[in-house]
mmCIF file of C-alpha atoms and ligand atoms in Angstrom:
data_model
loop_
_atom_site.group_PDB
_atom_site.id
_atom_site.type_symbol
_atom_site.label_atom_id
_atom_site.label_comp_id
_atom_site.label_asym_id
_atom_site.label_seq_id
_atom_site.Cartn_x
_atom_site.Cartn_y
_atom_site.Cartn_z
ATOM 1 C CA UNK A 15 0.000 0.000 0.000
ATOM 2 C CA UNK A 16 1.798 3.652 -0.874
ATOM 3 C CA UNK A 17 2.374 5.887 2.041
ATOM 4 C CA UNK A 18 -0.232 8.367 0.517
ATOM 5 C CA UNK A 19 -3.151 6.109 1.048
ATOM 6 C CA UNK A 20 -1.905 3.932 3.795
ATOM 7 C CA UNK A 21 -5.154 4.414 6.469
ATOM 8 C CA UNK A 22 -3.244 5.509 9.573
ATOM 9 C CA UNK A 23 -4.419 4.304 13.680
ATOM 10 C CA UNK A 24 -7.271 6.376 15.240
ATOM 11 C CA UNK A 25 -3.703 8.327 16.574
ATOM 12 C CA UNK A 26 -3.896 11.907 17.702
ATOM 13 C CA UNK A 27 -0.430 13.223 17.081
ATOM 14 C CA UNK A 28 -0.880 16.192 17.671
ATOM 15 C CA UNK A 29 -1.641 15.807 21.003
ATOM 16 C CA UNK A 30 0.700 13.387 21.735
ATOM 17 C CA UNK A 31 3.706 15.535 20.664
ATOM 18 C CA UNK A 32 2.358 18.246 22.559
ATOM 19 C CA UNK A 33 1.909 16.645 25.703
ATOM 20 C CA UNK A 34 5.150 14.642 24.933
ATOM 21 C CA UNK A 35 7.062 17.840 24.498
ATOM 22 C CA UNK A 36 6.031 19.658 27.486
ATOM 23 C CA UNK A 37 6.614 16.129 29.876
ATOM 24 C CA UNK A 38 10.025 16.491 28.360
ATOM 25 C CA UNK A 39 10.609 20.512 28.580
ATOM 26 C CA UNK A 40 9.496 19.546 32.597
ATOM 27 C CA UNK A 41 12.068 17.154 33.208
ATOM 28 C CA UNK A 42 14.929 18.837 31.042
ATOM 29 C CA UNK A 43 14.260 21.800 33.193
ATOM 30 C CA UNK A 44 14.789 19.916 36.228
ATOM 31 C CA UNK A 45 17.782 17.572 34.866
ATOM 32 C CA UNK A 46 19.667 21.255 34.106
ATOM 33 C CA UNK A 47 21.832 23.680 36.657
ATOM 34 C CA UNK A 48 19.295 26.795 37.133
ATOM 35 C CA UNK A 49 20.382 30.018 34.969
ATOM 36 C CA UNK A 50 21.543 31.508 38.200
ATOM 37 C CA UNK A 51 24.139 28.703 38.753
ATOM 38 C CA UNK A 52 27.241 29.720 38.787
ATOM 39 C CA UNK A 53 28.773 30.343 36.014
ATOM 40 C CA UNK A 54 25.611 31.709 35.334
ATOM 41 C CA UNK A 55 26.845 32.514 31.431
ATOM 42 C CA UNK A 56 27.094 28.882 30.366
ATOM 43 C CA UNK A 57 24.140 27.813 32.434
ATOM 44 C CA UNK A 58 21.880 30.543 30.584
ATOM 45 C CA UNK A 59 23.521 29.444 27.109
ATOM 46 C CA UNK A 60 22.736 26.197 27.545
ATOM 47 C CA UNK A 61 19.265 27.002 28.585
ATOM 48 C CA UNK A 62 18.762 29.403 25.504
ATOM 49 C CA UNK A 63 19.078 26.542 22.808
ATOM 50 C CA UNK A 64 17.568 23.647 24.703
ATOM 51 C CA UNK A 65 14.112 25.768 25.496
ATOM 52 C CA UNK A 66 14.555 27.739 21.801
ATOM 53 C CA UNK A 67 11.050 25.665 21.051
ATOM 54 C CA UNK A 68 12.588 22.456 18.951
ATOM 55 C CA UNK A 69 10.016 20.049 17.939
ATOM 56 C CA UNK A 70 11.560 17.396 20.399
ATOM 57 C CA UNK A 71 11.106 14.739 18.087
ATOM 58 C CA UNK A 72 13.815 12.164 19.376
ATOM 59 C CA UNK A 73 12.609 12.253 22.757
ATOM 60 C CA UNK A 74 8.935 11.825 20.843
ATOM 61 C CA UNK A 75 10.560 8.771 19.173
ATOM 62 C CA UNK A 76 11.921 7.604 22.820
ATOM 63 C CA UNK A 77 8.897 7.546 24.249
ATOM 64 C CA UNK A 78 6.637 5.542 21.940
ATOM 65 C CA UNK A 79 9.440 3.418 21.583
ATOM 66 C CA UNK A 80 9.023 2.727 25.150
ATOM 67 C CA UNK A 81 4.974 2.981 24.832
ATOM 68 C CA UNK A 82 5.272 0.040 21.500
ATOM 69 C CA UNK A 83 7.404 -2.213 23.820
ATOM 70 C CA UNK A 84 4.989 -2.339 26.918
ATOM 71 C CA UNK A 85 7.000 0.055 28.872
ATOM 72 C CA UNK A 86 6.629 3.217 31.643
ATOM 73 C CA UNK A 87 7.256 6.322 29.613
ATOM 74 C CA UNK A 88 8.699 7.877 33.587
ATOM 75 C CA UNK A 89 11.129 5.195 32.788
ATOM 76 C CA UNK A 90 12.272 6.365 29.360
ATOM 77 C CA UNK A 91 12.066 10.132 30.497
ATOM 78 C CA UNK A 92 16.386 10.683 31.655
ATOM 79 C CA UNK A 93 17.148 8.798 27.818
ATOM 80 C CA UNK A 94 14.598 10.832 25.846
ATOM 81 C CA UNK A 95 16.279 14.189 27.450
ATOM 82 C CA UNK A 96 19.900 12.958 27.141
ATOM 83 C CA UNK A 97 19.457 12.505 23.396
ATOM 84 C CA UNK A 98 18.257 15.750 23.013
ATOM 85 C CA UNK A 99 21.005 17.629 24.587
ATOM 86 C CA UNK A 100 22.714 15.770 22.145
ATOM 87 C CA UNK A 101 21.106 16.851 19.402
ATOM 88 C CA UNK A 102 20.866 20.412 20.581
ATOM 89 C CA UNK A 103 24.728 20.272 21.340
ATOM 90 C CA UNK A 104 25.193 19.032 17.477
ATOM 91 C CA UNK A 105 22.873 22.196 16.316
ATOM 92 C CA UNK A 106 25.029 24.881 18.913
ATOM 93 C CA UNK A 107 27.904 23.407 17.075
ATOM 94 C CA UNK A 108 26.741 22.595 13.559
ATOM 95 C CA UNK A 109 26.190 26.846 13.212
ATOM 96 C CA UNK A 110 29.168 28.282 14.378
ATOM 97 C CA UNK A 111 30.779 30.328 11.998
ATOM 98 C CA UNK A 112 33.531 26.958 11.373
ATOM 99 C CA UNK A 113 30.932 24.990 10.267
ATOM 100 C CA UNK A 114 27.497 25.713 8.702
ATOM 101 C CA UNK A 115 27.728 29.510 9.895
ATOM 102 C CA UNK A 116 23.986 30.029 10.249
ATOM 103 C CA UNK A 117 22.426 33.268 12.259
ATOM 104 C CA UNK A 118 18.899 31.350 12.924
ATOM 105 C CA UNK A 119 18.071 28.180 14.251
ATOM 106 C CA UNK A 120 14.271 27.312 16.173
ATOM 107 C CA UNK A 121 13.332 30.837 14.820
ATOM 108 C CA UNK A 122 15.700 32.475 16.834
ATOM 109 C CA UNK A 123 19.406 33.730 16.640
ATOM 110 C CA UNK A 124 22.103 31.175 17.137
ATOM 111 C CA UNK A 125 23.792 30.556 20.135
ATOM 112 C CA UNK A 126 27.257 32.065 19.111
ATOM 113 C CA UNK A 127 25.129 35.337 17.809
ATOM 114 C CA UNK A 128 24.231 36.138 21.065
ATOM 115 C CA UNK A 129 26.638 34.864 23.779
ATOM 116 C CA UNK A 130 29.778 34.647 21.119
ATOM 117 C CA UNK A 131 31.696 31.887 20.180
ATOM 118 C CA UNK A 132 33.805 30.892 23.190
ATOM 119 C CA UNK A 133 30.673 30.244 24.926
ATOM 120 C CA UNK A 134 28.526 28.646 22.041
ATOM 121 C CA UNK A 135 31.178 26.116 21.972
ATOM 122 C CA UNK A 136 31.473 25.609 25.586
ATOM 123 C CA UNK A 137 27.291 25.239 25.761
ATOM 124 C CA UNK A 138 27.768 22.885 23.300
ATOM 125 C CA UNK A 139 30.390 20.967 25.022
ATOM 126 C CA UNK A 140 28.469 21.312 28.054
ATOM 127 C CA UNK A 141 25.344 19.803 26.534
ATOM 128 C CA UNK A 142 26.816 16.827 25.384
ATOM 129 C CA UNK A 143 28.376 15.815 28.710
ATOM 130 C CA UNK A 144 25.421 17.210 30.711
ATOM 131 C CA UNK A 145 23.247 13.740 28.672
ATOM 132 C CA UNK A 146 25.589 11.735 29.745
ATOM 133 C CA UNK A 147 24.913 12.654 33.645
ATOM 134 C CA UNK A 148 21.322 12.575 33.140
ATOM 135 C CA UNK A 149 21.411 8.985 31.192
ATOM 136 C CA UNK A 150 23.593 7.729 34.046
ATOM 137 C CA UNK A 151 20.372 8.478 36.698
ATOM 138 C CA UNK A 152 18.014 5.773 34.591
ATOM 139 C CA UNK A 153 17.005 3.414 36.847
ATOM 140 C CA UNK A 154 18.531 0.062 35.900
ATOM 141 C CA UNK A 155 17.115 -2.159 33.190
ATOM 142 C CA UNK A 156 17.154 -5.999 33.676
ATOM 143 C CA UNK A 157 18.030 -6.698 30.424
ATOM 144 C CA UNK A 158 20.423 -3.418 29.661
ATOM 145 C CA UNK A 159 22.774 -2.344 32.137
ATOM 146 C CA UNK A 160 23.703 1.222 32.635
ATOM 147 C CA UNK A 161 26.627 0.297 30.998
ATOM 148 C CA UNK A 162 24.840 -0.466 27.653
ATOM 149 C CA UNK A 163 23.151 3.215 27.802
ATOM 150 C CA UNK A 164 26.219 4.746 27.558
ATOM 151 C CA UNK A 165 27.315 2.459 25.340
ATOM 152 C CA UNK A 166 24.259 3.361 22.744
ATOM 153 C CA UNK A 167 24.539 7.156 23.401
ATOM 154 C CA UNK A 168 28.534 7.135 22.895
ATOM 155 C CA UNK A 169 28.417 5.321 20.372
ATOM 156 C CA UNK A 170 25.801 7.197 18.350
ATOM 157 C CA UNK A 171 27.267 10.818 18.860
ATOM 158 C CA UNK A 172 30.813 9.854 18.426
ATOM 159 C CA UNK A 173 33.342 9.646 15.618
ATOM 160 C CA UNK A 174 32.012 6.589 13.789
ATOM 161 C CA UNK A 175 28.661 8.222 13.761
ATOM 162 C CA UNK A 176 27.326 11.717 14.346
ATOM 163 C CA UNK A 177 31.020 13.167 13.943
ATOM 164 C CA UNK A 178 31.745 11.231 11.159
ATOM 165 C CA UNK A 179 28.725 12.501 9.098
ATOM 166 C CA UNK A 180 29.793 15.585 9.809
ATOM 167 C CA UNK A 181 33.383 15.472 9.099
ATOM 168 C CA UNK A 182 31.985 13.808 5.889
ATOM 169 C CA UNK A 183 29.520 16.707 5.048
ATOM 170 C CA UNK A 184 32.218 19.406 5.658
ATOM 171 C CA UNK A 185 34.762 17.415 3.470
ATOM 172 C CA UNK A 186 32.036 17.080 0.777
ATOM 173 C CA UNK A 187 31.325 21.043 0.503
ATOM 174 C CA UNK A 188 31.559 21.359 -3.227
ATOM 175 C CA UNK A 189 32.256 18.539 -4.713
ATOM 176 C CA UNK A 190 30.342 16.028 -6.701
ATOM 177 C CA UNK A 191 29.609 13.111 -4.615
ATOM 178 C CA UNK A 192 27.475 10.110 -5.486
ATOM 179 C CA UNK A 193 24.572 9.275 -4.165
ATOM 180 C CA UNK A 194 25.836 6.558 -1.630
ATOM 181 C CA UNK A 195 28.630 8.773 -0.177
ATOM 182 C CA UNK A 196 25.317 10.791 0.403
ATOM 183 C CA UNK A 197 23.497 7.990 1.937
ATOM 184 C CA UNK A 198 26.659 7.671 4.032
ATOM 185 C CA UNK A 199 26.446 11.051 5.635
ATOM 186 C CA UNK A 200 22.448 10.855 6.155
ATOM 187 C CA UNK A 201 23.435 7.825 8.033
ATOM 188 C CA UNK A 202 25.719 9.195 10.721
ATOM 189 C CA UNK A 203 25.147 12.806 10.655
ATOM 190 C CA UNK A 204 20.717 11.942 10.899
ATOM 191 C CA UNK A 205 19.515 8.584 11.201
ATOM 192 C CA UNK A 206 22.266 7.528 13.744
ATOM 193 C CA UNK A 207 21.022 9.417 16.687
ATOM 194 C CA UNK A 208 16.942 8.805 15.792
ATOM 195 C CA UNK A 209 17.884 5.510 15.742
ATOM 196 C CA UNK A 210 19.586 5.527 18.863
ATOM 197 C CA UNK A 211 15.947 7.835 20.128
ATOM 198 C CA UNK A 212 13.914 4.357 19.867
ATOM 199 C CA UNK A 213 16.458 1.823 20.565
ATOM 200 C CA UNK A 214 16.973 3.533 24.201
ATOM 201 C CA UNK A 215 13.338 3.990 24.492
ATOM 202 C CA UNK A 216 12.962 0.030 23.974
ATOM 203 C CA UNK A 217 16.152 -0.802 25.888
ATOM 204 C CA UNK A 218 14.473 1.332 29.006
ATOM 205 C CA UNK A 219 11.115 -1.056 28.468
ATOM 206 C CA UNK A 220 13.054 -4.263 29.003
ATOM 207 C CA UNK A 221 12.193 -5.154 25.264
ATOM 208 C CA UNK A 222 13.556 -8.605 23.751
ATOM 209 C CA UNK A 223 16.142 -8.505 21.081
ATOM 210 C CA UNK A 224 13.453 -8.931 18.351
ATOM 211 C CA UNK A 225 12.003 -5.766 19.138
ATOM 212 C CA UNK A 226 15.144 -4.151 19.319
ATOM 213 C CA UNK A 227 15.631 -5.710 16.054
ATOM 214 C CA UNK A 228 13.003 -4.091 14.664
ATOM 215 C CA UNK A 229 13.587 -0.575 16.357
ATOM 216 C CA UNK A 230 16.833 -0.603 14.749
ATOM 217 C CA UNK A 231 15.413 -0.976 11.449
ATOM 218 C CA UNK A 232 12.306 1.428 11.637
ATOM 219 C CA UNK A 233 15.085 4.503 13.313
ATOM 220 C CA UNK A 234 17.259 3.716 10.304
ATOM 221 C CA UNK A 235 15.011 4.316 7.770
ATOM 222 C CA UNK A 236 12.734 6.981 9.663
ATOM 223 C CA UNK A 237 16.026 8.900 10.299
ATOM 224 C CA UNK A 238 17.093 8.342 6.316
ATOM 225 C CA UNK A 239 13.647 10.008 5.215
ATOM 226 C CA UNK A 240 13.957 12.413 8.017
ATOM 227 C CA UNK A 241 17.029 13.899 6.462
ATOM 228 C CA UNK A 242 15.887 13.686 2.654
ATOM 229 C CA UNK A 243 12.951 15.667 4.056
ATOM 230 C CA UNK A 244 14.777 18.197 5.603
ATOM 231 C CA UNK A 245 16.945 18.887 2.462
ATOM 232 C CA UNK A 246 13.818 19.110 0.306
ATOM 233 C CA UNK A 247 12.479 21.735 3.011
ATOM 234 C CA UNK A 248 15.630 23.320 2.533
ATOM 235 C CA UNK A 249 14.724 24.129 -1.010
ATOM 236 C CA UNK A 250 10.725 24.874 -0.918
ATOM 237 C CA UNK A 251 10.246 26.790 2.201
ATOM 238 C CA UNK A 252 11.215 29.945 3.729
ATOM 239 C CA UNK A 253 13.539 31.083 6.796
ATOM 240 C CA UNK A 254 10.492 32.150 8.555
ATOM 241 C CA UNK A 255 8.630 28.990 8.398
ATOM 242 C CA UNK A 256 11.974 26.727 8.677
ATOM 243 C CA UNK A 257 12.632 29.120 11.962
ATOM 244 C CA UNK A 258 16.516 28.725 10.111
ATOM 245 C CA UNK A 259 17.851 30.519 7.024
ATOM 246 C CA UNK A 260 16.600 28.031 3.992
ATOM 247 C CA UNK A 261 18.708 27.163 0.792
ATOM 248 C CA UNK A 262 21.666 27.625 2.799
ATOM 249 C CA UNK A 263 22.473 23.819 1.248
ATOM 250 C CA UNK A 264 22.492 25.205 -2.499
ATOM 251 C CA UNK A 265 24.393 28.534 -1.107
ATOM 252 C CA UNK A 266 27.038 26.244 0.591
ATOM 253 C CA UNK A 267 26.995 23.595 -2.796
ATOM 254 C CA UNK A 268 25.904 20.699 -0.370
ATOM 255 C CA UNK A 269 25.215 17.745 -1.980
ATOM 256 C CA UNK A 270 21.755 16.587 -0.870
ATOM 257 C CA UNK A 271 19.062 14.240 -2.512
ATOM 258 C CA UNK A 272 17.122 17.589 -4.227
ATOM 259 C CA UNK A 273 20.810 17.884 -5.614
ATOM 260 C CA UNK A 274 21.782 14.745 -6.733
ATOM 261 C CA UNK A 275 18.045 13.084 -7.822
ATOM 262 C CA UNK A 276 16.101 16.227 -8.554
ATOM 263 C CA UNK A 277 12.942 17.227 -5.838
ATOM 264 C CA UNK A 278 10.368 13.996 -6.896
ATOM 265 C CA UNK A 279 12.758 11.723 -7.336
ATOM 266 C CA UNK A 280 13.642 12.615 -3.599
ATOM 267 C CA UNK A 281 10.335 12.667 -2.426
ATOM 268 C CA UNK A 282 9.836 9.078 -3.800
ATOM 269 C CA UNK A 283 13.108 7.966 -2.165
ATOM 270 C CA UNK A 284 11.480 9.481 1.414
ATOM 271 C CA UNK A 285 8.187 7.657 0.856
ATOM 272 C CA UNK A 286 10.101 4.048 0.078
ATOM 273 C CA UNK A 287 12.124 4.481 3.386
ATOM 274 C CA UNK A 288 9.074 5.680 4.980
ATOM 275 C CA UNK A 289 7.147 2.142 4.122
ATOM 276 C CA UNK A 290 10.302 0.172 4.889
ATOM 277 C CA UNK A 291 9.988 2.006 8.335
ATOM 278 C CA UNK A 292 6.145 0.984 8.729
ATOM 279 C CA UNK A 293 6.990 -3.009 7.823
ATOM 280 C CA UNK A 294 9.758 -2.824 10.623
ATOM 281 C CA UNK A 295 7.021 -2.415 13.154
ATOM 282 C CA UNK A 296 4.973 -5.189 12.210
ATOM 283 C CA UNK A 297 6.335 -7.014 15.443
ATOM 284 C CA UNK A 298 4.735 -4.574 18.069
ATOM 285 C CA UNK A 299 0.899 -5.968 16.654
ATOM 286 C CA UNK A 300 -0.651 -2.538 16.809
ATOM 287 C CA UNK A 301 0.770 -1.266 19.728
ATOM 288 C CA UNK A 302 3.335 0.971 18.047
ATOM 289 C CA UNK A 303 0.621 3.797 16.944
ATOM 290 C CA UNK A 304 2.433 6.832 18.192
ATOM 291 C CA UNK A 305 5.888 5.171 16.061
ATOM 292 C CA UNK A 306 3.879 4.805 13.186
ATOM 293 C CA UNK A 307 1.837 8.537 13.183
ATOM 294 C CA UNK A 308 5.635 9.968 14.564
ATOM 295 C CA UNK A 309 7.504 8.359 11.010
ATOM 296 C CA UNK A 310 3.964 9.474 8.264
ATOM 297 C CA UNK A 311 4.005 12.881 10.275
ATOM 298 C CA UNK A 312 8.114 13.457 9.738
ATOM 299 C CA UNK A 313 7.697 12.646 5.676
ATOM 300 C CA UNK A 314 5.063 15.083 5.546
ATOM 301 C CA UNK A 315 6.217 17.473 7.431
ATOM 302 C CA UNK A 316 6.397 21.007 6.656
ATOM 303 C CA UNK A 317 9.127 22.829 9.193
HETATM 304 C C1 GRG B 429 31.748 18.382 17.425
HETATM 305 C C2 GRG B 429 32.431 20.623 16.433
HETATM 306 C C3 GRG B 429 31.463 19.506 16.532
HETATM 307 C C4 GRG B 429 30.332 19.573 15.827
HETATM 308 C C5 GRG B 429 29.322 18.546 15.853
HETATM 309 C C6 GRG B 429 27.655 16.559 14.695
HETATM 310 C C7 GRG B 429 27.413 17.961 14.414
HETATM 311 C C8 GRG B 429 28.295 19.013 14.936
HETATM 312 C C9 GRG B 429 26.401 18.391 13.674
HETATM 313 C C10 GRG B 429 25.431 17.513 13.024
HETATM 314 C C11 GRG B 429 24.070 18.084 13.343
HETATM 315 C C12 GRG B 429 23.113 18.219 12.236
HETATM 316 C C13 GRG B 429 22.860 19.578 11.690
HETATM 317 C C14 GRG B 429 22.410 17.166 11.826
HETATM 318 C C15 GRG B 429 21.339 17.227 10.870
HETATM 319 C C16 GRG B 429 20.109 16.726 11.537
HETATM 320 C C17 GRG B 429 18.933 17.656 11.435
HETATM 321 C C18 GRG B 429 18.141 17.645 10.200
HETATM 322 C C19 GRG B 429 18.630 18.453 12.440
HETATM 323 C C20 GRG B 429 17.386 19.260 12.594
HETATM 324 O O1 GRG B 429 16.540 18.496 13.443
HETATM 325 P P1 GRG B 429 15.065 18.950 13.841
HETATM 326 O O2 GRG B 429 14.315 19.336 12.610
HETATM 327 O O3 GRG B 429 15.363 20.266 14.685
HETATM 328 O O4 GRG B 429 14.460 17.897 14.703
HETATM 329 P P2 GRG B 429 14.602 20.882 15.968
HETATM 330 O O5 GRG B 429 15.134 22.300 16.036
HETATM 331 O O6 GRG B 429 13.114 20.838 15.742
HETATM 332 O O7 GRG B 429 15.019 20.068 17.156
#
């Protein structure tokens, strides 16, 4: 069945990632040093991207990861805010004037724009360390020790992953590259921490290696389409409704899918990973509703 006509769960969405988001904006809040901590500069910095209004859709992912494997949601909570420190750390970063060199991001200026660049750095670096203290306070798993956690989250932000799609997508800055040393940066630089979003949020359910299994699969692909989705944003929508300055990827002579394939072509590619990422959850019988609305919702998004 195509994506288009594919009759979705009686799911409200909207509601979930609403209520999802401000469970998580709660708990982040509390996880963080107070913007009076001393030094209050990096504590303020910190706050300023992580409460800029993101759509927090890894910890989203997280938790109805944790929902399709039978799981407490409170349990999930420290891993769905750890990976989005990360993520916000990777943003910080990814627009400082050495990398993407962007002056928006969540419709507002970038860190480094308004507490400089010593600082943006240092919120970043702050960020990423600051997930690991808050995934070391899950409670312990039967089935995945602490250990494993930080395992999964190092493993996923660090050099064979995150870093290394970066390091890939600098290095690629114009020149022609094919379509799989594309696929290779979507991989780390995207789909590497969604997938890591769900596999935590199963791993803090107890689940069984089957449904990790199958996690694994749908964050791959979801992450894939998430990123071919975001590049074709990059090209059809404006700054104001991307909240970050669009076409920055033709003005930098990215490569991206829109690039490479040409805009349908990419928007077929996102719909094929999309259904690969609906067959992976086959194994959760109908329980994996908010997975399911969360991966049709992020190929037709619009921001
Ligand atoms: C270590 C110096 C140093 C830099 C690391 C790894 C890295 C910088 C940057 C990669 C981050 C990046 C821009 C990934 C692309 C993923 C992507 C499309 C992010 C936007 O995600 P959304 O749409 O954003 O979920 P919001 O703002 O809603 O959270």
């Amino acid at each position: 069945m195509s994506v288009k006509t594919r009759k979705m769960p009686d799911f409200d969405l909207q509601k979930f990632l609403a209520s999802r988001a401000r469970n998580v904006n709660q708990a982040l809040d509390s996880f963080l040093p107070s913007s009076q901590t001393k030094p209050a500069t990096i504590h303020r910095a910190m706050r300023y991207s992580l409460f800029a209004g993101g759509k927090r859709i890894r910890p989203a992912l997280c938790l109805a990861a944790a929902a399709a494997c039978g799981g407490n949601e409170a349990d999930a909570m420290p891993l769905a805010c750890a990976v989005e420190c990360i993520h916000t750390y990777s943003l910080i970063h990814d627009d400082l004037p050495a990398m993407d060199n962007d002056d928006y991001r969540r419709g507002k200026l970038t860190n480094h724009k308004v507490f400089g660049e010593g600082i943006a750095i240092l919120a970043g670096d702050a960020l990423l360390t600051q997930a690991f203290e808050i995934a070391a306070q899950c409670r312990a798993f039967p089935r995945y020790p602490h250990r494993d956690i930080i395992l999964e989250i190092a493993r996923a932000a660090g050099s064979l992953q995150l870093i290394a799609g970066q390091v890939a997508d600098l290095e690629g800055e114009g020149k022609r590259i094919s379509a799989s040393q594309l696929k290779y940066i979507h991989e780390r630089k995207t789909s590497a921490l969604l997938c890591c979003s769900v596999r935590l949020g199963g791993m803090s359910a107890n689940c069984a290696p089957a449904q990790l299994r199958a996690l694994t699969d749908f964050g791959y692909h979801v992450g894939l389409a998430f990123q071919i989705i975001d590049d074709i944003l990059d090209v059809t929508q404006t700054s104001e409704q991307l909240g970050k300055t669009a076409g920055k990827d033709t003005a930098a002579q990215k490569a991206t899918y829109p690039a490479i394939v040409g805009l349908e072509k990419s928007r077929e590619i996102a719909r094929h990973l999309t259904r690969r990422a609906f067959a992976a959850l086959k194994i959760f019988k109908g329980r994996a509703a908010a997975l399911e609305a969360l991966a049709a919702y992020l190929l037709k998004r619009d921001k």
